[in-house]
Coordinates of C-alpha atoms in Angstrom, one line a residue:
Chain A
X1 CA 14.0 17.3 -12.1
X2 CA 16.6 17.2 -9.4
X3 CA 20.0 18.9 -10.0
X4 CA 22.5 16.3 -11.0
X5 CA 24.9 16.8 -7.5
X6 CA 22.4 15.1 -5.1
X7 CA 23.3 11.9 -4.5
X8 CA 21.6 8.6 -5.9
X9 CA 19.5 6.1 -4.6
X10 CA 18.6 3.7 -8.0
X11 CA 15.6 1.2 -7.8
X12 CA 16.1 -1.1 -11.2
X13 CA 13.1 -3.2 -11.6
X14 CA 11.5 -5.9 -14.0
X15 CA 8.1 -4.7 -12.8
X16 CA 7.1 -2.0 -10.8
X17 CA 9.7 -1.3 -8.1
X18 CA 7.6 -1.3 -5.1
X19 CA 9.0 -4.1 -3.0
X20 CA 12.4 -2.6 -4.1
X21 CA 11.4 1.6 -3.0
X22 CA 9.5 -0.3 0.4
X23 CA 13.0 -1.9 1.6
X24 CA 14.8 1.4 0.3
X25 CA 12.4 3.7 2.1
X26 CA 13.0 1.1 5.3
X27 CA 16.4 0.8 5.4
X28 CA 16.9 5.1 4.7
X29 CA 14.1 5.6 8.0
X30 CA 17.3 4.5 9.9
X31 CA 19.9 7.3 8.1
X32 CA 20.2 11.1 8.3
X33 CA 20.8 10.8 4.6
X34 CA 20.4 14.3 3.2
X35 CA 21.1 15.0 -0.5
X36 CA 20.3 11.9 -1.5
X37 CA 17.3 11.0 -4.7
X38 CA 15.5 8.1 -5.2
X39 CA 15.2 7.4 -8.8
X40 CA 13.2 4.6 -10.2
X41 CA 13.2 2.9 -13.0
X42 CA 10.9 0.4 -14.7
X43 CA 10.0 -2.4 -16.6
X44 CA 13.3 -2.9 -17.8
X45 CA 13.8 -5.5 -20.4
X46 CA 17.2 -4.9 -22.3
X47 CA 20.8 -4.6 -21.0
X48 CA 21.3 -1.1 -22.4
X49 CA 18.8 0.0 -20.0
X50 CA 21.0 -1.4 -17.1
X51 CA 23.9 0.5 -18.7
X52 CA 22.6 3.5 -18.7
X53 CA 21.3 3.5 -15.4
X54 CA 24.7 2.1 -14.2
X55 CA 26.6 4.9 -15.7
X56 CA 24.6 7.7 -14.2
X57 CA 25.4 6.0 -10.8
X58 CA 28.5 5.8 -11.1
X59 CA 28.8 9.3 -12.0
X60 CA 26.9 10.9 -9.4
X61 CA 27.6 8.5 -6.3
X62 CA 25.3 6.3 -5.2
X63 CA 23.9 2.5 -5.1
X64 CA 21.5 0.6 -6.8
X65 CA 18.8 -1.9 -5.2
X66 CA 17.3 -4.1 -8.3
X67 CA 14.5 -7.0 -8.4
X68 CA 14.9 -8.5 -11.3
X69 CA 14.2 -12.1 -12.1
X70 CA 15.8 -12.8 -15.9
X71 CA 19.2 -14.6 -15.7
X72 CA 20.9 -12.6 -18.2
X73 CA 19.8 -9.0 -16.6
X74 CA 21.3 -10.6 -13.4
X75 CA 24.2 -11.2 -14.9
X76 CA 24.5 -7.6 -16.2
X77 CA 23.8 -6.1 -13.4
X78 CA 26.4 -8.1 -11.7
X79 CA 28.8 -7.1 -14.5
X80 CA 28.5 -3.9 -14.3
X81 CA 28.8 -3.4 -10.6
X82 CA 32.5 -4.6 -11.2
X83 CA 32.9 -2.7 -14.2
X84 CA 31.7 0.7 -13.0
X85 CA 32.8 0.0 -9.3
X86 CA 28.8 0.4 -8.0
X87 CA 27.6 -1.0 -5.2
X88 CA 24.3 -3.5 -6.0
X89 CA 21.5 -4.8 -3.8
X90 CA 19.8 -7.7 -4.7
X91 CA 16.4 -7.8 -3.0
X92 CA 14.6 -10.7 -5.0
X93 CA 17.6 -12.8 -5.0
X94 CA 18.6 -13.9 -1.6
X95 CA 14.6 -14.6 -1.3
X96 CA 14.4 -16.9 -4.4
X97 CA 17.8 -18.6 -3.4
X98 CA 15.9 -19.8 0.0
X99 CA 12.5 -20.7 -1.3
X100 CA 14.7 -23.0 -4.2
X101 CA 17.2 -24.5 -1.4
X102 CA 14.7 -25.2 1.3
X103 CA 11.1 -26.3 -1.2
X104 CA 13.5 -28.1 -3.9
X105 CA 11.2 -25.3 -6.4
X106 CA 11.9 -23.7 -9.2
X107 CA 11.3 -20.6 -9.9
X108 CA 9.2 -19.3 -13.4
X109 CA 11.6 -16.2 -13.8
X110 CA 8.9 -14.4 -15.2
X111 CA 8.8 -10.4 -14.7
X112 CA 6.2 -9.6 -12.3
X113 CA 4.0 -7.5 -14.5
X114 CA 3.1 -10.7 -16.9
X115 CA 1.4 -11.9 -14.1
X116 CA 0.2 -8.8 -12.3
X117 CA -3.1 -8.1 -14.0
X118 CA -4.7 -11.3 -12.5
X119 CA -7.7 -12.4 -10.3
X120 CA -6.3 -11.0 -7.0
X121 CA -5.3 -8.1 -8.0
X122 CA -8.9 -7.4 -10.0
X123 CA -10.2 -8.3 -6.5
X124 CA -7.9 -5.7 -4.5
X125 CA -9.1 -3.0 -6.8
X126 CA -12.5 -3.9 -6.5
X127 CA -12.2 -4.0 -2.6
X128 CA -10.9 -0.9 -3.0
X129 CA -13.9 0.6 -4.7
X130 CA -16.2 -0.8 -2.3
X131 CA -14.7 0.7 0.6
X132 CA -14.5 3.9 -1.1
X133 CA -18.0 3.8 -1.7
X134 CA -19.2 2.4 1.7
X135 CA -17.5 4.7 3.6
X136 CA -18.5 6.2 7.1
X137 CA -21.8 4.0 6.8
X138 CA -22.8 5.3 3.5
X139 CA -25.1 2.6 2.7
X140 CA -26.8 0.6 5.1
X141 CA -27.4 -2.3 2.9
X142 CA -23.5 -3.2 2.1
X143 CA -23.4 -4.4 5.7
X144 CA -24.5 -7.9 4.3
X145 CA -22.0 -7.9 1.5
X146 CA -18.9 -6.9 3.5
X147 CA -15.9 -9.6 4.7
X148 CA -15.3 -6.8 7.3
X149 CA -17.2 -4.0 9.3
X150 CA -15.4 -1.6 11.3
X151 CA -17.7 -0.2 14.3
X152 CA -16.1 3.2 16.1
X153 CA -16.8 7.1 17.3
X154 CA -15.4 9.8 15.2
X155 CA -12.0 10.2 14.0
X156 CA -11.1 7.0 15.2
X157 CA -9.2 6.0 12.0
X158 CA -12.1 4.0 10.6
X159 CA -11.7 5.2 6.9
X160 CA -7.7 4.6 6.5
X161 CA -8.3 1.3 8.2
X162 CA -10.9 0.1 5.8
X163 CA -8.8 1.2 2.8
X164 CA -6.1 -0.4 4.5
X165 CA -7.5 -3.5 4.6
X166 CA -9.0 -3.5 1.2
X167 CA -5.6 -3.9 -0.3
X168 CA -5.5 -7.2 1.2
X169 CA -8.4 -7.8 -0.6
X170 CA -11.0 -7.6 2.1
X171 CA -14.3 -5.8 1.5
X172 CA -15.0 -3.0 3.9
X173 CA -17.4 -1.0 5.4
X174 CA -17.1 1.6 8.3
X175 CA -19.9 2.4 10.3
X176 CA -20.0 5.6 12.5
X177 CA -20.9 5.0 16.6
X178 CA -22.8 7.6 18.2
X179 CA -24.8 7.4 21.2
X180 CA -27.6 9.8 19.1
X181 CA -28.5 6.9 17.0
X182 CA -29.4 3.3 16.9
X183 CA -27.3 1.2 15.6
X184 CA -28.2 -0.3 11.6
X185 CA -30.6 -4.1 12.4
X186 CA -28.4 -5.6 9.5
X187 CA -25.6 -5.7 12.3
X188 CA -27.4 -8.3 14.1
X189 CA -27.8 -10.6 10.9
X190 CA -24.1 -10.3 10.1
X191 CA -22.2 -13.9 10.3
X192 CA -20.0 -14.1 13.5
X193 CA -16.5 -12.9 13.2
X194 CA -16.9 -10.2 10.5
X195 CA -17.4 -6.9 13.0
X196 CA -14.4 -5.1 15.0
X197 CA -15.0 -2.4 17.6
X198 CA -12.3 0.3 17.7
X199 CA -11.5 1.6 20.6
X200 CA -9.0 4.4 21.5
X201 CA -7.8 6.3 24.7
X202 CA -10.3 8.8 25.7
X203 CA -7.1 11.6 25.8
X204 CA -5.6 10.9 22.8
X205 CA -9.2 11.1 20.8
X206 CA -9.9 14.5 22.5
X207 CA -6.4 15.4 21.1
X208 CA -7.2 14.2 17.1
X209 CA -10.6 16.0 17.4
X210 CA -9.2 19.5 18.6
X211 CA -6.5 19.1 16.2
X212 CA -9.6 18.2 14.0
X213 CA -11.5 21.4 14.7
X214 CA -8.0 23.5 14.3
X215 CA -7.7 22.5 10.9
X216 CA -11.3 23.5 10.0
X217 CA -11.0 26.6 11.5
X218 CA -13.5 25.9 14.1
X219 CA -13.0 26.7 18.2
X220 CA -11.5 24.0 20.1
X221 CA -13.4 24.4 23.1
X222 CA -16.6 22.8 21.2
X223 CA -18.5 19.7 23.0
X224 CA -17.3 17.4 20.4
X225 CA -14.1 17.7 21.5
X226 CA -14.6 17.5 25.2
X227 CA -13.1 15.1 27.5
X228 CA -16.9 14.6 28.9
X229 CA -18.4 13.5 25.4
X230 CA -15.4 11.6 24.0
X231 CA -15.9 9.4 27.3
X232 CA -19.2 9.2 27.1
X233 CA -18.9 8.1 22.9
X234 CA -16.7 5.4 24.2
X235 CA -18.0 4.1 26.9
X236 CA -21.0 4.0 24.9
X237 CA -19.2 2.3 22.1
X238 CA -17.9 -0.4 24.4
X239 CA -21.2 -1.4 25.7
X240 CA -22.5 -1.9 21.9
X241 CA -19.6 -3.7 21.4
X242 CA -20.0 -6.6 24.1
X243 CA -24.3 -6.8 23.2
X244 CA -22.7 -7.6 19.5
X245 CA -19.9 -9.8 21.0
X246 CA -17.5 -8.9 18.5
X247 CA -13.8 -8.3 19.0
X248 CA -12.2 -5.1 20.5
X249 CA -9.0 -3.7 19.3
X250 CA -7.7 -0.9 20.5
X251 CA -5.5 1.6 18.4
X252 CA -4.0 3.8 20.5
X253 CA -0.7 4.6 19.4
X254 CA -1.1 2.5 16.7
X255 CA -0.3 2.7 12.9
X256 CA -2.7 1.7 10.8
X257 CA -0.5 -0.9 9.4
X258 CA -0.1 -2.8 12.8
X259 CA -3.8 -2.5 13.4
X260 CA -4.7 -3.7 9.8
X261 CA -1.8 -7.0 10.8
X262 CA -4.0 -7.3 14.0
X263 CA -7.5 -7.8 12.4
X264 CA -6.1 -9.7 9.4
X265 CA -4.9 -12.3 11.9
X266 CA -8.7 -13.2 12.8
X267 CA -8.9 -14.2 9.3
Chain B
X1 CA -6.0 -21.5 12.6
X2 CA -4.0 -23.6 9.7
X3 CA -3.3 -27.1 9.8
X4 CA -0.3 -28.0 11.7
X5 CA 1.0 -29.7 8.4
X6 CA 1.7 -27.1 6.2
X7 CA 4.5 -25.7 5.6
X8 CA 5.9 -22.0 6.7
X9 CA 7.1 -19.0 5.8
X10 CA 7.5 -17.2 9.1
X11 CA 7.9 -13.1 8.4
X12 CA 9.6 -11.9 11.6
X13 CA 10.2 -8.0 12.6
X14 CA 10.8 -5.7 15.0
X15 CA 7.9 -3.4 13.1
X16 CA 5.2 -4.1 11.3
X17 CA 6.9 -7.0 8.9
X18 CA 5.0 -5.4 5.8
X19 CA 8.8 -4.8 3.9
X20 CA 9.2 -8.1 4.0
X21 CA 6.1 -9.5 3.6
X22 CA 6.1 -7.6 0.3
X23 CA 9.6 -9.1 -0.6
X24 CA 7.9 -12.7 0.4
X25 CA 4.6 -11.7 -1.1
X26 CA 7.1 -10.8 -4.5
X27 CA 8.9 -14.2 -4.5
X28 CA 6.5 -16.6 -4.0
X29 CA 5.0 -15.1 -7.3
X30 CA 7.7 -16.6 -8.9
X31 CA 6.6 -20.2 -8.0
X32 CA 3.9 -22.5 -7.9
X33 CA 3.9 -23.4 -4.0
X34 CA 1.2 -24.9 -2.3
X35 CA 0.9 -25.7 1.6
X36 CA 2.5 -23.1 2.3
X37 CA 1.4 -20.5 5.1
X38 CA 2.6 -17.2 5.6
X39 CA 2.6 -16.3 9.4
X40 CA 3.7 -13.2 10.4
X41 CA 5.0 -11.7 14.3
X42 CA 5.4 -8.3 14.9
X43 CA 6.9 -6.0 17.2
X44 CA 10.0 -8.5 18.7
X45 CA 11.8 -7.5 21.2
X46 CA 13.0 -10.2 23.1
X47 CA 15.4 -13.2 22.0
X48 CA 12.7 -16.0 23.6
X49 CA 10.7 -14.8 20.9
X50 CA 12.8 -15.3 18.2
X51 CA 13.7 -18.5 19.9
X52 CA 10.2 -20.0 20.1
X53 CA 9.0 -18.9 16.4
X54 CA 12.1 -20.7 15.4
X55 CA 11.3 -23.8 16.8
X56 CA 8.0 -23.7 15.4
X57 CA 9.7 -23.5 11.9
X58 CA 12.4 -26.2 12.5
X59 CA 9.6 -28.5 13.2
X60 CA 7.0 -27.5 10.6
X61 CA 9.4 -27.0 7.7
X62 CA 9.9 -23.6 6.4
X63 CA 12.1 -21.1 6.4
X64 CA 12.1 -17.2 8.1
X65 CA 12.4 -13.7 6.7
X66 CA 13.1 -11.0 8.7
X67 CA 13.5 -7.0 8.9
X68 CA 15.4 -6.5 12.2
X69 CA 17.6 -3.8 13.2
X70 CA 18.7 -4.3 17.0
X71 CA 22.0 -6.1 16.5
X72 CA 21.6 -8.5 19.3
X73 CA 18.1 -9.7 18.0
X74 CA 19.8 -10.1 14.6
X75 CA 22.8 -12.0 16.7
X76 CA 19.8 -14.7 18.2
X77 CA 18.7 -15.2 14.5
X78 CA 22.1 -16.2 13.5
X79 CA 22.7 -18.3 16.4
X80 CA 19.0 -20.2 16.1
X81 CA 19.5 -20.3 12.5
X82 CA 22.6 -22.6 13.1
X83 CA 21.2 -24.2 16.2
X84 CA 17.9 -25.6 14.6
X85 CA 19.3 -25.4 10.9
X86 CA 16.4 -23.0 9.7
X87 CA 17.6 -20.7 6.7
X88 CA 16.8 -17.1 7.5
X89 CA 16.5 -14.3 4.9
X90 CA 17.8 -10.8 6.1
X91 CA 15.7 -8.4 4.3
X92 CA 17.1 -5.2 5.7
X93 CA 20.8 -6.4 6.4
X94 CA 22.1 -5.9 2.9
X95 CA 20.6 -2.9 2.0
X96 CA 21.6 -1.3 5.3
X97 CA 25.4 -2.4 5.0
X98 CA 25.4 -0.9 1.5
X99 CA 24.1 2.4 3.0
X100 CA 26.8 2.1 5.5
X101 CA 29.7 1.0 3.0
X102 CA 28.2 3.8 0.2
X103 CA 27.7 6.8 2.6
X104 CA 29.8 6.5 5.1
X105 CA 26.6 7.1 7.6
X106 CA 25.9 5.4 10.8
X107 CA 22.0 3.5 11.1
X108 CA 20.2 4.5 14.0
X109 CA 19.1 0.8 14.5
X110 CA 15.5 2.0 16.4
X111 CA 12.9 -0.3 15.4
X112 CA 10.5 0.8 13.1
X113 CA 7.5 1.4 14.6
X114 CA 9.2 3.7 17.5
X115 CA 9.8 6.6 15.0
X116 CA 6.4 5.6 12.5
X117 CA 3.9 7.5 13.7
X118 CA 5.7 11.1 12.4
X119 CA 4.7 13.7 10.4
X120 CA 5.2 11.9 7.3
X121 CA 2.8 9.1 8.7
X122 CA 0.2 11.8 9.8
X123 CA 0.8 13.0 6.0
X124 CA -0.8 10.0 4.3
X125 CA -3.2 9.6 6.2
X126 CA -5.3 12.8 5.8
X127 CA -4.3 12.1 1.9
X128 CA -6.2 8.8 2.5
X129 CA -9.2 10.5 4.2
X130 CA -8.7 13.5 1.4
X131 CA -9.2 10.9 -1.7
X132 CA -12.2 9.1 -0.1
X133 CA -14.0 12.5 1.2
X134 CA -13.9 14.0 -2.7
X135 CA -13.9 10.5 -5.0
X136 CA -15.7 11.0 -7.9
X137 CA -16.0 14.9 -7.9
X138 CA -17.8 15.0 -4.6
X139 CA -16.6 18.4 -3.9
X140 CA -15.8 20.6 -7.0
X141 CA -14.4 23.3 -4.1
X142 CA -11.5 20.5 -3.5
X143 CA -10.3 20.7 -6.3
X144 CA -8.3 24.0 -6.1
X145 CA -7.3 22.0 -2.4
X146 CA -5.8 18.9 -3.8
X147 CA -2.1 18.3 -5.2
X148 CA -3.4 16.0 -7.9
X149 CA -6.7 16.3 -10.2
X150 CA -7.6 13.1 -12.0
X151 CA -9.8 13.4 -14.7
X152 CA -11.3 10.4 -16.6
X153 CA -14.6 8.6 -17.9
X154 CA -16.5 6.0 -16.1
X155 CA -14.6 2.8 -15.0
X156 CA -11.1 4.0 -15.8
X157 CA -9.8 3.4 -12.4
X158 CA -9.8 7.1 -11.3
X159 CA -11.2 5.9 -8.1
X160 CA -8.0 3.2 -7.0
X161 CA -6.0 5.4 -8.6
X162 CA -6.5 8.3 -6.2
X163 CA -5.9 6.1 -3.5
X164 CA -2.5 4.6 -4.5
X165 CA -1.0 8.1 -5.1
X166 CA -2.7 9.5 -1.1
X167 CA -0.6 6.6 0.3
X168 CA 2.4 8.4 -1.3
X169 CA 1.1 11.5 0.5
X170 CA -0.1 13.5 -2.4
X171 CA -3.8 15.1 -1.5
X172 CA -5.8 13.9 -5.1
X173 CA -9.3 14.5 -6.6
X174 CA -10.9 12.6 -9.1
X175 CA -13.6 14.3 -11.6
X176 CA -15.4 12.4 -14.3
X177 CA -15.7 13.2 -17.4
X178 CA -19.3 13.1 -19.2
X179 CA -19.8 14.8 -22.5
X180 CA -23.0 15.8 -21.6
X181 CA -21.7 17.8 -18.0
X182 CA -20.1 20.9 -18.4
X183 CA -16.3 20.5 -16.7
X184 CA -16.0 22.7 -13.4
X185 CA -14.6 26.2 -14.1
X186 CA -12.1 25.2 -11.3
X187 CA -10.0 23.4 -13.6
X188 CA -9.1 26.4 -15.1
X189 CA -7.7 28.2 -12.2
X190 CA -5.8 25.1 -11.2
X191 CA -1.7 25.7 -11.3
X192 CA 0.1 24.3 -14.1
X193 CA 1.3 20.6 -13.8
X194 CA -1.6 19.2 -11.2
X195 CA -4.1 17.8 -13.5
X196 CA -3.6 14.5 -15.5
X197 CA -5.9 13.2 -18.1
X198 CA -6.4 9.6 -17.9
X199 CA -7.2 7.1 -21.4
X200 CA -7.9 3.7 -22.4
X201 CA -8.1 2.0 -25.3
X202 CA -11.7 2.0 -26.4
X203 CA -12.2 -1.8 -26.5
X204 CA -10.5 -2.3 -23.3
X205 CA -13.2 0.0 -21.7
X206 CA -16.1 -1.3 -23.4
X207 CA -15.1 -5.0 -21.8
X208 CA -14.9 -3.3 -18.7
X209 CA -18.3 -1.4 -18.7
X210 CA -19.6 -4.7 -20.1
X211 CA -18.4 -6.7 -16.8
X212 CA -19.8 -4.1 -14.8
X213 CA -23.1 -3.8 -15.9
X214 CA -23.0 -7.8 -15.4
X215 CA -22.1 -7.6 -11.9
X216 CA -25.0 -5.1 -11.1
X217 CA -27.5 -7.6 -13.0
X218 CA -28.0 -5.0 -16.1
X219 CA -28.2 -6.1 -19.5
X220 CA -24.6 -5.8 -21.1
X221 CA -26.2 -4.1 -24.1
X222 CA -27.0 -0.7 -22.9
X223 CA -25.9 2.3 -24.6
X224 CA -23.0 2.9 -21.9
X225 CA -21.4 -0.2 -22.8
X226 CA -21.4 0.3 -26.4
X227 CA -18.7 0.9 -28.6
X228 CA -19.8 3.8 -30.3
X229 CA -20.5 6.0 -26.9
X230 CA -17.3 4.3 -25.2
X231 CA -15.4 6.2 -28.5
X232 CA -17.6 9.2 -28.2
X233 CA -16.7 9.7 -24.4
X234 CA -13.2 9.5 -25.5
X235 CA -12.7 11.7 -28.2
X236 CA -14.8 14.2 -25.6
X237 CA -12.2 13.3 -23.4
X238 CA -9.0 14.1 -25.3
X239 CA -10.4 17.2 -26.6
X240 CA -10.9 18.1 -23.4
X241 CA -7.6 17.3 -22.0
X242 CA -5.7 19.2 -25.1
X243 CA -7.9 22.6 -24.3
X244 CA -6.6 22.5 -20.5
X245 CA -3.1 21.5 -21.6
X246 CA -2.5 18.5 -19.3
X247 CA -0.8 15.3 -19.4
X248 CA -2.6 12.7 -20.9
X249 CA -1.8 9.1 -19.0
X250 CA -2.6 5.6 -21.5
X251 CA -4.1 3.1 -18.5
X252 CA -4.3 0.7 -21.2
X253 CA -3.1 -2.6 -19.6
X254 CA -1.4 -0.8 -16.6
X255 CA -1.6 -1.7 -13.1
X256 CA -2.8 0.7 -10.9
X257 CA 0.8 0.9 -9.2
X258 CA 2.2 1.3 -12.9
X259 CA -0.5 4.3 -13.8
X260 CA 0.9 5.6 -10.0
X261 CA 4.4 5.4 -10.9
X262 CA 4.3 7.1 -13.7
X263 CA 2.3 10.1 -12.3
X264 CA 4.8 10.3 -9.3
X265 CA 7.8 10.7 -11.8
X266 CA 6.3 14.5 -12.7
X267 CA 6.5 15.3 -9.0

């Protein structure tokens, strides 16, 4: 628990809060804000809920940041912000308004979780699994069965890529390039348009991998780490790359979220 | 490449565009639209930009969300948005003015992705690589490593579990639970608060384990599947749970980011 004088950041949410705590997290990368808690809350359902919540902000300084969906917990929310003088952000609303005014829709107002448990998600969770368990070329055979196969040298961010990517519900497997050994045949049956080749600047690699080696407590000066045999991975990595045809993308001073955006846009 | 046709929903940031994809992602949920494409562009920086995705929308039909913080690229939105009478949603505007109004702080308005890759970023990562690396009690060493132990039975979500919780930076393990296996002395010598017992409701699992021996092409009947091992495992389980002392977290008709949640609120 944290002591009741830090300041407040409130996430009130129908369902689980995330699209509420992403903008939150967002907006507070562009403060100094020091002293200051998010709190979440759940589910909520009831008024009283609200209340409470609204009380305790208003107590200990702070705003709240809701998506909620129900008319009537709108409308207490909105009461309460005049009533207890707290300053509200409504992140669902402003959304809803637009889709209504330029579609002519209407929306279900259902809370999200009624409708979370359903086909895509089952199908994120189980791209998930298979990433997890076709990691760093694990299994040979999974080649065939994956929407996506990432090709690259060590430590070039295959693994948080392919779990990246599998919450979008893509299946992915990794597959380690090294000049030592010959590429899996099932890479030549795959349909066109499922294999990426990451590539990386030679320095920056030769920077992870001593950092790499640091962290296991092994001597930076190994070959692994070498500006010689990082070059000579990629260069080797390239030339597989153009025999297979398949895209290049290069993730130098990338996050993983923009490169994820970049091979999602193939699909 | 979608059909000219459909309709648009254009995401437009100076980042990645994944806050408010999720707040797009969040309220389309709420209705039953069809024709309707999602196209995101990333990493603006110049008005022309804005300018030219805006015209593609004001012909198509749609409407744009963005999460931009430079204030003249939020100025050319305005002005385009009256221009070509396209309704824009400001994802980040009202949250950020709340800071402002709230705080009394000043934004840095830097685009996301120039401050992204920090420590924090780094942080996550090696959680990812962490939970993949010792999945299903890989590495019984890791666990006196890790932030988070997981313990469950078979197809209780340990697995996506552990990966929701590394992209909130915390290092996890996950260890199965088999009455017949002996639980790793490590457990024992774990600090107080880092291990959570997961449970389900018995004929949740057994439709579970059902599915799955279904999609690997195994007759549904087998002993693992039944409900009379499903209930033994359990009680195994919970006994096993009470002797270490830990938390014991009901799955039962949770989402993954729900189960998360929940863990998160003891940290």
């Amino acid at each position: 628990m944290k002591q009741a004088s830090t300041r407040v950041i409130a996430i009130c949410s129908d369902a689980i809060g995330e699209t509420a705590e992403a903008v939150a997290v967002a907006t507070l990368r562009q403060f100094e804000l020091t002293n200051t808690e998010i709190k979440r809350i759940m589910n909520v359902r009831h008024e009283d809920e609200i209340t409470r919540l609204m009380e305790e902000v208003a107590v200990r300084g702070g705003l709240v940041v809701y998506t909620i969906v129900q008319p009537e917990l709108r409308e207490a929310i909105k009461e309460e912000s005049i009533r207890l003088n707290v300053r509200t952000v409504d992140i669902m609303g402003p959304m809803m308004q637009a889709v209504i005014d330029t579609f002519n829709d209407t929306p279900k107002r259902l809370p999200g979780l009624l409708h979370r448990l359903d086909e895509d998600y089952f199908r994120r969770i189980e791209a998930v699994e298979f990433a997890v368990a076709n990691d760093d070329g694990k299994d040979v055979g999974a080649i065939l069965k994956a929407d996506i196969i990432l090709l690259g040298v060590s430590r070039v961010s295959k693994t948080p890529l392919s779990i990246f990517l599998a919450h979008k519900g893509k299946k992915v497997v990794n597959y380690p390039v090294v000049p030592e050994l010959a590429p899996p045949a099932q890479l030549r049956e795959v349909t066109t348009g499922k294999i990426f080749g990451l590539h990386i600047d030679a320095g920056q690699l030769v920077k992870i991998r001593s950092e790499r080696l640091k962290s296991l407590g092994l001597p930076i000066e190994a070959h692994y780490a070498s500006l010689e045999r990082v070059q000579a991975e990629l260069k080797y990595a390239q030339s597989l790359y153009e025999s297979l045809g398949c895209p290049v993308i290069d993730v130098t001073d990338k996050a993983i979220e923009e490169t994820a955006g970049l091979i999602m846009q193939f699909f």
